[in-house]
Coordinates of C-alpha atoms in Angstrom, one line a residue:
Chain A
M97 CA -27.5 66.2 1.8
Q98 CA -30.9 64.6 2.7
F99 CA -31.9 61.0 2.3
T100 CA -35.3 59.4 2.3
R101 CA -35.9 56.7 4.8
R102 CA -35.8 54.1 2.0
E103 CA -32.5 55.5 0.6
L104 CA -31.0 55.5 4.1
A105 CA -32.1 51.8 4.6
V106 CA -30.4 50.9 1.4
I107 CA -27.2 52.7 2.4
L108 CA -27.1 51.2 5.9
A109 CA -28.2 47.6 5.1
P110 CA -24.9 46.1 4.1
A111 CA -23.1 47.5 7.1
A112 CA -25.9 46.5 9.5
A113 CA -25.9 43.0 8.1
A114 CA -22.1 42.7 8.4
V115 CA -22.3 43.8 12.0
A116 CA -25.1 41.4 12.8
Q117 CA -23.3 38.5 11.2
T118 CA -20.1 39.1 13.3
A119 CA -21.4 40.6 16.5
A120 CA -19.2 39.4 19.3
P121 CA -20.5 36.3 21.1
A122 CA -21.5 36.9 24.7
S123 CA -19.9 34.0 26.5
P124 CA -17.0 31.6 26.0
A125 CA -19.4 28.8 25.1
D126 CA -21.0 31.0 22.4
E127 CA -17.5 32.0 21.3
L128 CA -16.6 28.4 20.9
K129 CA -19.8 27.6 19.0
A130 CA -19.0 30.6 16.6
A131 CA -15.5 29.2 16.0
Q132 CA -16.9 25.7 15.3
A133 CA -19.5 27.2 13.0
R134 CA -16.7 29.1 11.1
L135 CA -14.8 25.8 10.6
K136 CA -18.0 24.1 9.4
T137 CA -18.6 26.9 6.9
A138 CA -15.1 26.5 5.6
A139 CA -15.5 22.8 5.3
G140 CA -18.7 23.3 3.3
A141 CA -16.9 25.6 0.9
L142 CA -14.2 23.0 0.4
D143 CA -16.9 20.3 -0.2
R144 CA -18.3 22.2 -3.1
Q145 CA -14.9 21.8 -5.0
A146 CA -14.5 18.8 -7.3
L147 CA -11.2 17.0 -7.0
P148 CA -9.8 14.3 -9.3
M149 CA -9.1 11.1 -7.4
S150 CA -5.4 11.2 -8.3
T151 CA -4.8 14.6 -6.6
E152 CA -2.5 13.9 -3.7
P153 CA -2.3 16.2 -0.6
A154 CA 0.4 18.9 -0.9
F155 CA 2.8 17.7 1.8
Q156 CA 6.0 15.8 1.4
F157 CA 7.2 12.6 2.8
K158 CA 10.7 11.6 2.0
A159 CA 11.8 8.0 2.7
Chain B
M134 CA 31.4 60.3 19.0
G135 CA 29.4 63.5 19.0
D136 CA 25.7 63.8 18.5
I137 CA 24.9 61.3 15.8
G138 CA 21.7 63.0 14.8
T139 CA 18.5 61.2 13.8
D140 CA 19.2 60.5 10.1
I141 CA 21.3 57.5 11.1
F142 CA 18.2 55.8 12.6
F143 CA 16.6 55.8 9.2
A144 CA 19.8 54.9 7.2
T145 CA 19.8 52.0 4.8
I146 CA 22.1 49.0 5.4
D147 CA 24.5 50.2 2.7
E148 CA 24.7 53.7 4.3
L149 CA 25.4 52.1 7.7
N150 CA 27.9 49.8 6.3
R151 CA 29.9 52.7 4.7
K152 CA 29.9 54.5 8.0
L153 CA 31.2 51.4 9.8
T154 CA 33.9 50.4 7.3
S155 CA 35.1 54.0 7.0
K156 CA 35.2 54.0 10.8
E157 CA 33.1 57.1 10.9
I158 CA 31.2 55.3 13.6
S159 CA 32.0 52.1 15.5
A160 CA 29.7 49.1 15.8
E161 CA 29.6 49.6 19.5
E162 CA 28.5 53.2 19.2
L163 CA 25.8 52.2 16.7
A164 CA 24.6 49.3 18.9
R165 CA 24.4 51.5 21.9
A166 CA 22.5 54.2 20.0
F167 CA 19.9 51.8 18.6
V168 CA 19.4 49.8 21.7
N169 CA 18.9 53.0 23.8
R170 CA 16.4 54.3 21.3
L171 CA 14.6 50.9 21.2
E172 CA 14.4 50.9 25.0
Q173 CA 13.2 54.5 25.2
Q174 CA 10.8 54.7 22.3
G175 CA 9.8 51.0 21.8
P176 CA 7.2 51.2 24.6
R177 CA 5.5 54.2 22.9
Y178 CA 4.4 51.7 20.3
N179 CA 4.2 48.5 22.4
A180 CA 6.9 47.3 20.0
L181 CA 9.5 46.1 22.5
A182 CA 9.5 42.6 23.9
L183 CA 13.1 42.5 25.3
P184 CA 16.1 44.9 24.9
L185 CA 19.5 43.2 24.7
L186 CA 22.0 46.0 25.5
Q187 CA 24.7 43.9 27.1
Q188 CA 24.6 41.1 24.5
A189 CA 24.5 43.7 21.7
L190 CA 27.5 45.6 23.0
K191 CA 29.5 42.4 23.4
Q192 CA 28.7 41.4 19.8
A193 CA 29.4 44.9 18.5
K194 CA 32.8 45.0 20.2
A195 CA 33.8 41.8 18.5
V196 CA 32.7 43.3 15.2
D197 CA 34.8 46.4 15.8
Q198 CA 37.8 44.1 16.4
D199 CA 37.1 42.3 13.2
I200 CA 36.8 45.5 11.2
K201 CA 40.0 46.8 12.8
R202 CA 41.8 43.6 11.6
G203 CA 40.3 43.9 8.1
R204 CA 38.0 40.9 8.5
L205 CA 35.1 42.3 6.6
R206 CA 32.0 40.0 6.5
G207 CA 29.7 41.9 4.2
P208 CA 27.1 44.7 4.4
L209 CA 25.4 43.5 7.6
Q210 CA 28.5 43.5 9.7
G211 CA 27.9 45.8 12.7
V212 CA 24.3 46.6 11.7
P213 CA 21.8 46.3 14.6
Y214 CA 18.5 44.5 14.1
G215 CA 15.5 43.1 16.0
V216 CA 13.5 39.9 15.8
K217 CA 9.9 39.0 16.4
D218 CA 9.6 37.3 19.8
L219 CA 8.8 33.9 18.3
L220 CA 12.5 33.3 17.5
A221 CA 14.5 31.6 20.2
Y222 CA 17.5 33.4 21.6
A223 CA 19.5 31.2 24.0
G224 CA 19.2 32.0 27.6
Q225 CA 16.6 34.8 27.2
P226 CA 12.8 34.7 27.4
T227 CA 11.0 33.8 24.2
T228 CA 7.3 34.5 24.9
W229 CA 5.6 34.0 21.6
G230 CA 3.6 37.0 22.7
A231 CA 1.5 34.9 25.0
K232 CA 1.1 34.8 28.8
P233 CA 1.4 31.0 29.1
Y234 CA 4.9 31.2 27.6
A235 CA 6.0 34.4 29.3
A236 CA 8.8 32.6 31.2
Q237 CA 9.9 30.3 28.4
V238 CA 13.6 30.1 27.8
F239 CA 15.4 28.1 25.1
D240 CA 19.1 27.0 25.2
T241 CA 19.8 27.4 21.5
N242 CA 19.3 30.2 19.0
A243 CA 17.0 30.2 16.0
A244 CA 18.7 29.5 12.7
V245 CA 18.2 33.0 11.4
I246 CA 19.8 34.6 14.5
D247 CA 22.8 32.3 14.0
K248 CA 23.0 33.2 10.3
L249 CA 22.8 36.9 11.0
S250 CA 25.5 36.6 13.8
G251 CA 27.6 34.8 11.2
V252 CA 27.7 37.8 9.0
G253 CA 28.2 40.2 11.9
A254 CA 24.8 41.7 12.4
V255 CA 24.1 42.7 16.0
L256 CA 20.9 41.6 17.7
A257 CA 19.5 44.7 19.5
G258 CA 16.3 43.3 20.9
K259 CA 13.2 41.2 20.6
L260 CA 10.0 42.7 19.2
S261 CA 6.4 42.3 20.2
M262 CA 3.8 40.2 18.4
V263 CA 0.2 39.1 18.5
E264 CA -0.1 36.1 20.9
L265 CA 0.8 32.9 19.2
A266 CA 0.9 34.8 15.9
G267 CA -2.9 35.0 16.0
G268 CA -3.5 31.6 14.6
G269 CA -6.8 31.1 16.4
G270 CA -8.2 34.3 15.0
Y271 CA -8.4 37.4 17.1
R272 CA -11.0 40.1 17.5
Y273 CA -8.9 42.9 19.0
A274 CA -5.5 44.5 18.4
S275 CA -4.9 44.0 22.1
A276 CA -4.4 40.2 21.6
S277 CA -0.8 40.3 22.8
L278 CA 1.2 40.0 26.0
F279 CA 2.7 43.4 25.1
G280 CA -0.6 45.2 24.5
P281 CA -1.9 46.4 21.2
G282 CA 0.7 47.3 18.6
L283 CA 0.5 51.1 18.2
N284 CA 1.2 52.6 14.7
P285 CA 4.1 55.0 14.7
W286 CA 2.2 57.2 12.1
D287 CA -0.8 57.5 14.5
R288 CA -0.8 55.8 17.8
S289 CA -4.6 55.7 17.9
C290 CA -4.3 53.1 15.1
W291 CA -3.0 49.5 15.0
S292 CA 0.4 48.6 13.7
G293 CA -1.0 45.4 12.2
G294 CA -0.3 41.8 13.0
S295 CA 1.0 39.5 13.8
S296 CA 4.6 40.9 13.3
S297 CA 3.5 44.2 15.0
G298 CA 6.7 45.1 16.7
S299 CA 8.9 44.2 13.7
A300 CA 7.0 46.7 11.4
A301 CA 6.6 49.4 14.0
A302 CA 10.2 49.3 15.1
V303 CA 11.6 49.7 11.6
A304 CA 9.0 52.5 10.8
A305 CA 10.0 54.4 13.9
G306 CA 13.7 54.0 13.3
L307 CA 14.3 51.9 16.4
V308 CA 16.2 49.2 14.4
P309 CA 17.5 49.4 10.8
F310 CA 15.8 46.1 10.0
A311 CA 13.8 43.3 11.7
I312 CA 12.8 39.7 11.1
G313 CA 9.1 38.8 11.2
S314 CA 7.0 35.8 10.2
E315 CA 4.0 35.1 8.0
T316 CA 1.5 32.3 8.0
S317 CA -1.2 34.3 6.3
G318 CA -0.6 38.1 6.2
S319 CA 1.6 38.6 9.2
I320 CA 4.3 40.3 7.2
V321 CA 2.2 41.9 4.5
T322 CA -0.3 43.5 6.8
P323 CA 2.0 45.2 9.4
A324 CA 4.4 46.3 6.7
S325 CA 1.5 47.9 4.7
Y326 CA 0.0 49.6 7.8
C327 CA 3.4 50.9 9.1
G328 CA 4.7 52.0 5.7
V329 CA 7.9 49.9 5.6
T330 CA 9.3 47.7 2.9
A331 CA 9.1 44.0 3.6
L332 CA 9.6 40.6 1.9
R333 CA 7.7 37.4 2.4
P334 CA 10.0 34.8 0.9
T335 CA 9.1 31.7 -1.0
Y336 CA 8.0 28.9 1.4
G337 CA 11.1 26.9 2.4
L338 CA 13.8 29.5 1.5
V339 CA 14.5 30.6 5.1
S340 CA 14.9 28.0 7.9
R341 CA 12.4 28.1 10.7
R342 CA 14.5 26.1 13.1
G343 CA 14.0 27.7 16.5
A344 CA 10.9 29.6 15.4
M345 CA 7.5 29.0 17.0
A346 CA 5.5 26.7 14.8
L347 CA 2.0 27.7 14.0
S348 CA 1.5 25.9 10.7
W349 CA 4.3 23.6 9.3
T350 CA 3.2 24.0 5.7
L351 CA 2.5 27.7 5.8
D352 CA 5.0 29.4 8.2
K353 CA 7.7 31.6 6.6
L354 CA 10.3 34.1 8.0
G355 CA 11.2 37.4 6.3
P356 CA 12.7 40.8 6.6
F357 CA 11.3 44.3 7.3
A358 CA 13.6 47.1 6.2
H359 CA 13.7 50.6 4.7
T360 CA 14.2 49.5 1.1
A361 CA 13.9 46.7 -1.4
E362 CA 17.6 46.7 -1.7
D363 CA 18.0 46.1 2.1
C364 CA 15.5 43.2 1.9
G365 CA 17.6 41.6 -0.8
T366 CA 20.7 41.9 1.3
I367 CA 19.0 40.5 4.4
L368 CA 17.4 37.6 2.5
Q369 CA 20.7 36.5 1.1
A370 CA 22.1 36.3 4.7
I371 CA 19.2 34.3 6.2
S372 CA 18.3 32.0 3.3
G373 CA 19.7 28.5 2.7
K374 CA 19.3 24.8 3.2
D375 CA 18.6 23.4 6.6
S376 CA 18.2 19.7 7.2
D377 CA 16.7 20.5 10.6
D378 CA 13.7 22.2 8.9
P379 CA 11.6 19.6 7.1
G380 CA 10.1 22.4 5.0
S381 CA 13.5 23.7 3.8
A382 CA 13.6 24.0 0.0
G383 CA 17.3 23.1 0.1
R384 CA 18.4 26.2 -1.8
S385 CA 20.0 29.6 -1.1
F386 CA 19.2 33.0 -2.4
Y387 CA 21.9 35.2 -3.9
Y388 CA 20.8 38.8 -4.3
T389 CA 22.0 39.7 -7.8
P390 CA 20.6 43.1 -8.8
Q391 CA 23.3 43.4 -11.5
Y392 CA 21.8 40.5 -13.3
G393 CA 18.1 41.6 -13.0
R394 CA 15.9 41.3 -16.1
A395 CA 15.2 44.5 -17.9
L396 CA 11.8 45.8 -16.8
K397 CA 10.7 46.4 -20.4
E398 CA 10.9 42.6 -20.9
L399 CA 8.5 41.9 -18.1
K400 CA 4.7 41.4 -18.2
I401 CA 3.0 42.5 -14.9
G402 CA -0.6 41.7 -14.1
Y403 CA -3.1 43.7 -12.1
A404 CA -6.8 44.1 -11.6
P405 CA -8.0 47.7 -12.0
V406 CA -10.9 47.0 -9.5
D407 CA -8.3 46.5 -6.7
F408 CA -7.3 50.2 -7.0
A409 CA -10.9 51.4 -7.3
D410 CA -14.0 49.8 -5.8
R411 CA -12.2 47.1 -3.8
A412 CA -10.0 49.8 -2.1
D413 CA -11.1 51.9 0.8
P414 CA -12.4 55.2 -0.6
A415 CA -9.9 57.2 1.4
A416 CA -7.0 55.2 -0.1
R417 CA -8.1 55.2 -3.7
P418 CA -6.3 58.4 -4.8
A419 CA -3.1 57.1 -3.3
F420 CA -3.5 53.6 -4.9
Q421 CA -4.4 55.1 -8.3
A422 CA -1.4 57.5 -8.2
A423 CA 0.8 54.6 -7.2
L424 CA -0.5 52.4 -10.0
E425 CA 0.3 55.2 -12.5
A426 CA 3.8 55.6 -11.1
F427 CA 4.2 51.8 -11.2
K428 CA 3.2 51.7 -14.8
Q429 CA 6.1 54.1 -15.7
N430 CA 8.6 51.2 -15.1
G431 CA 8.5 50.2 -18.8
A432 CA 7.0 46.7 -18.2
T433 CA 3.9 45.6 -20.1
M434 CA 0.9 45.9 -17.8
V435 CA -1.9 43.5 -18.4
E436 CA -5.3 43.0 -16.7
V437 CA -5.5 39.5 -15.1
K438 CA -7.8 37.5 -12.9
L439 CA -6.8 35.6 -9.8
P440 CA -7.4 31.8 -10.3
Q441 CA -10.7 31.1 -8.5
F442 CA -10.4 28.8 -5.5
P443 CA -11.8 28.9 -2.0
Y444 CA -8.5 30.2 -0.6
G445 CA -9.9 31.5 2.7
P446 CA -11.7 28.3 3.6
A447 CA -8.7 26.2 2.6
L448 CA -6.2 28.3 4.5
S449 CA -8.3 28.4 7.7
T450 CA -8.9 24.6 7.6
I451 CA -5.1 23.8 7.1
L452 CA -4.1 26.4 9.8
A453 CA -6.7 25.1 12.3
A454 CA -5.7 21.5 11.8
E455 CA -2.0 22.1 12.1
Q456 CA -2.1 24.6 15.0
G457 CA -4.6 22.2 16.8
S458 CA -1.9 19.5 16.7
I459 CA 0.9 21.9 17.6
F460 CA -0.9 23.6 20.5
E461 CA -2.8 20.5 21.7
P462 CA -0.9 20.5 25.1
L463 CA -1.7 24.1 25.7
I464 CA -5.4 23.6 24.8
T465 CA -6.0 20.4 26.7
S466 CA -4.2 21.7 29.8
G467 CA -6.5 24.6 30.1
K468 CA -3.7 27.1 29.9
V469 CA -5.1 28.4 26.6
D470 CA -7.6 30.3 28.8
Q471 CA -4.7 32.5 29.9
L472 CA -4.6 34.1 26.4
T473 CA -5.9 37.6 26.1
D474 CA -8.4 37.4 23.2
A475 CA -11.7 35.4 23.7
M476 CA -11.9 34.7 19.9
Q477 CA -8.4 33.4 19.8
I478 CA -9.1 31.0 22.8
A479 CA -12.2 29.7 21.1
G480 CA -10.5 29.4 17.7
L481 CA -7.7 27.3 19.3
K482 CA -10.1 25.0 21.1
A483 CA -12.2 24.5 18.0
S484 CA -9.1 23.6 16.0
L485 CA -8.9 20.3 17.8
E486 CA -12.0 19.2 16.1
V487 CA -11.1 19.6 12.4
P488 CA -11.9 16.2 10.7
A489 CA -9.0 14.6 8.8
K490 CA -11.1 14.6 5.6
D491 CA -11.3 18.4 5.7
Y492 CA -7.6 18.9 6.2
L493 CA -6.8 16.4 3.5
K494 CA -9.3 18.0 1.1
A495 CA -7.8 21.4 1.7
M496 CA -4.3 20.0 1.2
R497 CA -5.4 18.3 -2.0
L498 CA -6.9 21.5 -3.3
R499 CA -3.6 23.1 -2.6
R500 CA -2.1 21.0 -5.3
L501 CA -4.6 22.4 -7.8
M502 CA -3.9 25.9 -6.6
Q503 CA -0.2 25.3 -7.2
A504 CA -0.8 24.1 -10.7
A505 CA -3.1 27.0 -11.4
F506 CA -0.4 29.5 -10.3
R507 CA 2.2 27.7 -12.4
R508 CA 0.0 28.4 -15.4
F509 CA -0.7 31.9 -14.1
F510 CA 3.0 32.8 -13.9
S511 CA 3.6 31.5 -17.4
E512 CA 1.4 34.3 -18.6
V513 CA 2.7 37.1 -16.4
D514 CA 6.0 37.5 -14.5
A515 CA 4.4 39.1 -11.4
V516 CA 1.2 40.7 -10.2
V517 CA 0.7 44.0 -8.4
T518 CA -2.1 44.7 -5.9
P519 CA -2.6 46.9 -2.8
G520 CA -0.9 45.3 0.3
R521 CA -4.1 45.9 2.1
P522 CA -7.3 47.6 0.7
G523 CA -6.9 50.5 3.1
P524 CA -4.8 52.0 5.9
A525 CA -4.5 50.8 9.5
T526 CA -7.6 50.5 11.5
K527 CA -8.3 52.2 14.8
I528 CA -6.9 50.4 17.8
D529 CA -10.3 49.5 19.2
Q530 CA -11.8 48.4 15.9
P531 CA -13.1 44.8 16.1
L532 CA -11.1 43.0 13.5
D533 CA -14.0 40.7 12.6
R534 CA -16.2 43.5 11.5
P535 CA -15.9 46.0 8.7
A536 CA -14.1 49.2 9.8
P537 CA -15.8 52.5 9.2
G538 CA -14.7 53.9 5.9
S539 CA -13.7 50.5 4.5
A540 CA -14.5 49.5 1.0
Q541 CA -18.2 48.4 0.5
P542 CA -18.1 47.4 -3.2
P543 CA -21.4 47.3 -4.9
E544 CA -22.9 43.8 -5.5
G545 CA -21.4 42.2 -8.6
T546 CA -18.0 43.9 -8.3
P547 CA -15.3 41.6 -9.6
P548 CA -13.3 40.0 -6.8
G549 CA -9.9 41.3 -8.1
F550 CA -7.1 40.0 -6.1
Q551 CA -8.8 40.3 -2.7
G552 CA -7.8 36.6 -2.0
I553 CA -4.1 37.1 -2.8
I554 CA -2.9 36.9 0.8
P555 CA -4.3 33.4 1.5
A556 CA -3.7 32.4 -2.1
G557 CA -0.1 33.5 -2.0
N558 CA 0.5 31.7 1.3
L559 CA -1.2 28.5 0.2
A560 CA 0.9 28.4 -3.0
G561 CA 4.1 29.5 -1.1
L562 CA 4.6 32.5 -3.3
P563 CA 7.0 35.4 -2.4
A564 CA 5.6 38.9 -2.0
L565 CA 7.4 42.3 -1.7
V566 CA 5.6 45.1 0.1
L567 CA 6.4 48.7 -1.1
P568 CA 5.1 51.8 0.6
C569 CA 3.2 53.8 -2.1
G570 CA 1.3 56.7 -0.6
M571 CA -0.8 58.1 2.2
A572 CA -4.4 57.9 3.0
G573 CA -4.8 60.9 5.3
S574 CA -2.1 60.5 8.0
L575 CA -1.5 56.8 7.4
P576 CA 0.6 55.0 4.9
V577 CA -0.6 52.5 2.3
A578 CA 1.4 50.0 0.3
L579 CA 1.6 47.9 -2.8
Q580 CA 2.5 44.2 -2.8
V581 CA 4.2 42.6 -5.8
V582 CA 3.7 38.8 -5.9
G583 CA 5.7 36.4 -8.1
A584 CA 6.3 32.7 -8.8
P585 CA 8.2 30.6 -6.3
F586 CA 11.9 31.7 -6.0
S587 CA 11.3 34.9 -8.1
E588 CA 12.6 37.1 -5.3
N589 CA 15.3 38.7 -7.5
L590 CA 12.6 39.7 -10.0
L591 CA 10.4 41.2 -7.3
L592 CA 13.4 43.1 -5.9
T593 CA 14.2 44.5 -9.3
I594 CA 10.7 45.8 -9.6
G595 CA 10.8 47.2 -6.1
R596 CA 14.1 48.9 -6.6
D597 CA 12.9 50.6 -9.7
F598 CA 9.7 51.8 -7.9
Q599 CA 11.8 53.2 -5.1
T600 CA 14.1 55.1 -7.4
R601 CA 11.1 56.9 -8.8
T602 CA 9.1 57.4 -5.6
D603 CA 10.1 58.5 -2.0
W604 CA 7.3 57.0 0.1
H605 CA 9.8 54.5 1.6
K606 CA 11.9 57.5 2.9
R607 CA 9.0 59.2 4.7
R608 CA 9.2 59.2 8.5
P609 CA 6.4 59.1 11.0
P610 CA 5.8 62.4 12.9
G611 CA 7.6 62.6 16.2
T612 CA 10.2 60.0 15.3
A613 CA 13.1 62.5 15.0

């Protein structure tokens, strides 16, 4: 099976993007920055959720 | 005792119990056979943390005396088992799979070990795991004091994590059953990759006293075994109230297959896309055949959607905040740098910086998720999805990148139940993993998820599936 360059680019683009996004950081400092960035991204996703004021956290305290 | 053959290493708990109570084999003979096999073959899969031959023989001799005197204590009496090395066993190392804890010794047993001793089960050894159950996130399967967990079906592939040794040891017939733990996927993933049956119980049903804490509000302990039936028997033995575990639900589980609901009365949800575009291409034929086999159970199958929430971000925020507090001494002392995996080290360090507002927001969202699942499970009794979208990855595959051959669904593909592992863990839902086919030389599995405390229902569904399929009876090559 033969592909044109354009077809090949379309096929490979998602995989290349995924690899680029998650390429292993080179140093411990970069690794820490990447971990901090992941937590920040997670916090951003949580911030987009609306919450009623009355919603209490899901942990228990028994007096 | 003559040559006991290899069939016994893959026998169910009921089969072993019949051999023991009929005195066809003694508990001592059984313990010796399993511990020897675990010692000899466990290292082939990096599954063994610590063999316990002398302790097992002592326990087994006591069991033989009890059987001789007619003191029968149920189906687990005399049956050997293994535990993930995050459970304390008095006087012996409990490493949590991590170098900084390699010499750690506790002076009491974990609650599940005491409970299993109470019904006469015989601890054969401790099993390997991903370091600190992988809470910081890890890039390579090698993130373990014991080396990468090797899959008994193909040792060039991973056994899954973090309960790597528990799954591999059962798959290879090194123990009849094992105890593992799950915070988010650590039972479901290795069971799926190794082709064994496993049960993640409802949060709070099994005491975690004496288990390494990773996340107080997410951690659960559960069994790996050969059948759904075995999982029910084990869960009955290890469940129950424990005032020393603040997360304890204060209830027990009684395995009552005789009172199971008729399958034709059940409504089971699924998303077709999970078995098609969201599954790895190599696994799709197996998943589609499994879904067809599953549909023969007489239940009404309905297409459903997973309630939409940011499950992954909520779980990673909660896990980071709780593990940051738990492992703060490790992190601030600098000993965290002794861990194997650079991503794990960085993840743990970063976890000290989670703002309280983020943790609280995630925990508040969890309330909404619980409410959404209450509504969801008023519409269906259970949901069935693939355990993982595909088979085990290669041992050197970076786990934070897509594996070659993994599903690359076209843009706009519905999400299906791809978030079911974090969703199920956040909502404390039970899940039963059932081997359901092969993708090439590797097994794949279904998971059936239900409402909190619906384990008997899940086990009824699992037992039915296993009476009509034989995937759970398949043995990895070279394990004879």
